[in-house]
C-alpha cells in the first residue's frame, strides 16, 4: 500500500528488474524528485491517528476519532 509502482517508488519481482530500476532511479534526477514529492504526499495517509482510526474501524470499534494533531 505505501509504495505505488512508478509513482513514489518501484515494485520489482526479480534481481534483474531491481538492478534496472536502481540504474533508472539514479540516472534520472526528475524521477527522484517526483518520487520524493509523491512519497511525502503519500506519507500523510499513514499518520498515527489515521492508522488507529482505520484499525478501530476494521475491528468494528466505534469511538470518536483518535487525534494526533492531523485531520482524518
PDB file of C-alpha atoms in Angstrom:
ATOM      1  CA  UNK A   1       0.000   0.000   0.000  1.00  0.00           C
ATOM      2  CA  UNK A   2       2.683   2.506   0.838  1.00  0.00           C
ATOM      3  CA  UNK A   3       4.738   2.075  -2.336  1.00  0.00           C
ATOM      4  CA  UNK A   4       2.837   2.801  -5.537  1.00  0.00           C
ATOM      5  CA  UNK A   5       4.700   1.402  -8.527  1.00  0.00           C
ATOM      6  CA  UNK A   6       6.233   4.142 -10.688  1.00  0.00           C
ATOM      7  CA  UNK A   7       4.532   6.841  -8.570  1.00  0.00           C
ATOM      8  CA  UNK A   8       6.628   7.010  -5.393  1.00  0.00           C
ATOM      9  CA  UNK A   9       8.892   4.028  -5.940  1.00  0.00           C
ATOM     10  CA  UNK A  10       9.274   0.810  -7.840  1.00  0.00           C
ATOM     11  CA  UNK A  11       7.905  -2.651  -7.131  1.00  0.00           C
ATOM     12  CA  UNK A  12      10.103  -5.355  -8.610  1.00  0.00           C
ATOM     13  CA  UNK A  13       9.970  -9.129  -8.821  1.00  0.00           C
ATOM     14  CA  UNK A  14      13.418 -10.199  -9.969  1.00  0.00           C
ATOM     15  CA  UNK A  15      17.017  -9.247  -9.178  1.00  0.00           C
ATOM     16  CA  UNK A  16      17.467  -8.129 -12.782  1.00  0.00           C
ATOM     17  CA  UNK A  17      14.440  -5.847 -12.574  1.00  0.00           C
ATOM     18  CA  UNK A  18      15.789  -4.435  -9.300  1.00  0.00           C
ATOM     19  CA  UNK A  19      19.115  -3.705 -10.940  1.00  0.00           C
ATOM     20  CA  UNK A  20      17.433  -1.976 -13.892  1.00  0.00           C
ATOM     21  CA  UNK A  21      15.257   0.160 -11.596  1.00  0.00           C
ATOM     22  CA  UNK A  22      18.222   1.201  -9.452  1.00  0.00           C
ATOM     23  CA  UNK A  23      20.070   2.392 -12.541  1.00  0.00           C
ATOM     24  CA  UNK A  24      16.939   4.160 -13.817  1.00  0.00           C
ATOM     25  CA  UNK A  25      16.368   5.859 -10.455  1.00  0.00           C
ATOM     26  CA  UNK A  26      19.907   7.164 -10.038  1.00  0.00           C
ATOM     27  CA  UNK A  27      20.151   8.206 -13.691  1.00  0.00           C
ATOM     28  CA  UNK A  28      17.083  10.456 -13.629  1.00  0.00           C
ATOM     29  CA  UNK A  29      17.008  13.434 -11.257  1.00  0.00           C
ATOM     30  CA  UNK A  30      13.447  14.336 -12.299  1.00  0.00           C
ATOM     31  CA  UNK A  31      12.284  10.825 -11.409  1.00  0.00           C
ATOM     32  CA  UNK A  32      13.945  11.069  -7.999  1.00  0.00           C
ATOM     33  CA  UNK A  33      12.250  14.418  -7.336  1.00  0.00           C
ATOM     34  CA  UNK A  34       8.873  13.081  -8.489  1.00  0.00           C
ATOM     35  CA  UNK A  35       9.191  10.029  -6.232  1.00  0.00           C
ATOM     36  CA  UNK A  36      10.242  12.234  -3.313  1.00  0.00           C
ATOM     37  CA  UNK A  37       7.293  14.602  -3.744  1.00  0.00           C
ATOM     38  CA  UNK A  38       4.843  11.725  -4.165  1.00  0.00           C
ATOM     39  CA  UNK A  39       6.247   9.918  -1.127  1.00  0.00           C
ATOM     40  CA  UNK A  40       5.758  12.999   1.047  1.00  0.00           C
ATOM     41  CA  UNK A  41       2.108  13.238  -0.033  1.00  0.00           C
ATOM     42  CA  UNK A  42       1.586   9.503   0.461  1.00  0.00           C
ATOM     43  CA  UNK A  43       3.116   9.576   3.947  1.00  0.00           C
ATOM     44  CA  UNK A  44       0.232  11.771   5.104  1.00  0.00           C
ATOM     45  CA  UNK A  45      -2.051   8.749   4.712  1.00  0.00           C
ATOM     46  CA  UNK A  46      -0.046   6.918   7.382  1.00  0.00           C
ATOM     47  CA  UNK A  47      -0.177   9.184  10.432  1.00  0.00           C
ATOM     48  CA  UNK A  48      -0.652   7.504  13.814  1.00  0.00           C
ATOM     49  CA  UNK A  49      -4.189   8.870  14.099  1.00  0.00           C
ATOM     50  CA  UNK A  50      -5.263   7.651  10.684  1.00  0.00           C
ATOM     51  CA  UNK A  51      -3.794   4.211  11.294  1.00  0.00           C
ATOM     52  CA  UNK A  52      -5.517   3.979  14.684  1.00  0.00           C
ATOM     53  CA  UNK A  53      -8.848   5.119  13.213  1.00  0.00           C
ATOM     54  CA  UNK A  54      -8.588   2.503  10.456  1.00  0.00           C
ATOM     55  CA  UNK A  55      -7.666  -0.241  12.913  1.00  0.00           C
ATOM     56  CA  UNK A  56     -10.622   0.557  15.155  1.00  0.00           C
ATOM     57  CA  UNK A  57     -12.909   0.674  12.130  1.00  0.00           C
ATOM     58  CA  UNK A  58     -11.594  -2.662  10.889  1.00  0.00           C
ATOM     59  CA  UNK A  59     -12.233  -4.356  14.219  1.00  0.00           C
ATOM     60  CA  UNK A  60     -15.625  -2.669  14.448  1.00  0.00           C
ATOM     61  CA  UNK A  61     -14.980  -0.427  17.438  1.00  0.00           C
ATOM     62  CA  UNK A  62     -16.687   2.913  17.093  1.00  0.00           C
ATOM     63  CA  UNK A  63     -15.472   5.862  19.093  1.00  0.00           C
ATOM     64  CA  UNK A  64     -14.515   9.477  18.421  1.00  0.00           C
ATOM     65  CA  UNK A  65     -11.607   9.819  16.033  1.00  0.00           C
ATOM     66  CA  UNK A  66      -8.135   9.374  17.515  1.00  0.00           C
ATOM     67  CA  UNK A  67      -6.317  12.688  17.393  1.00  0.00           C
ATOM     68  CA  UNK A  68      -2.622  13.075  16.684  1.00  0.00           C
ATOM     69  CA  UNK A  69      -2.731  16.677  15.541  1.00  0.00           C
ATOM     70  CA  UNK A  70      -3.668  15.788  11.969  1.00  0.00           C
ATOM     71  CA  UNK A  71      -7.038  15.776  10.299  1.00  0.00           C
ATOM     72  CA  UNK A  72      -8.665  12.488   9.326  1.00  0.00           C
TER      73      UNK A  72
END
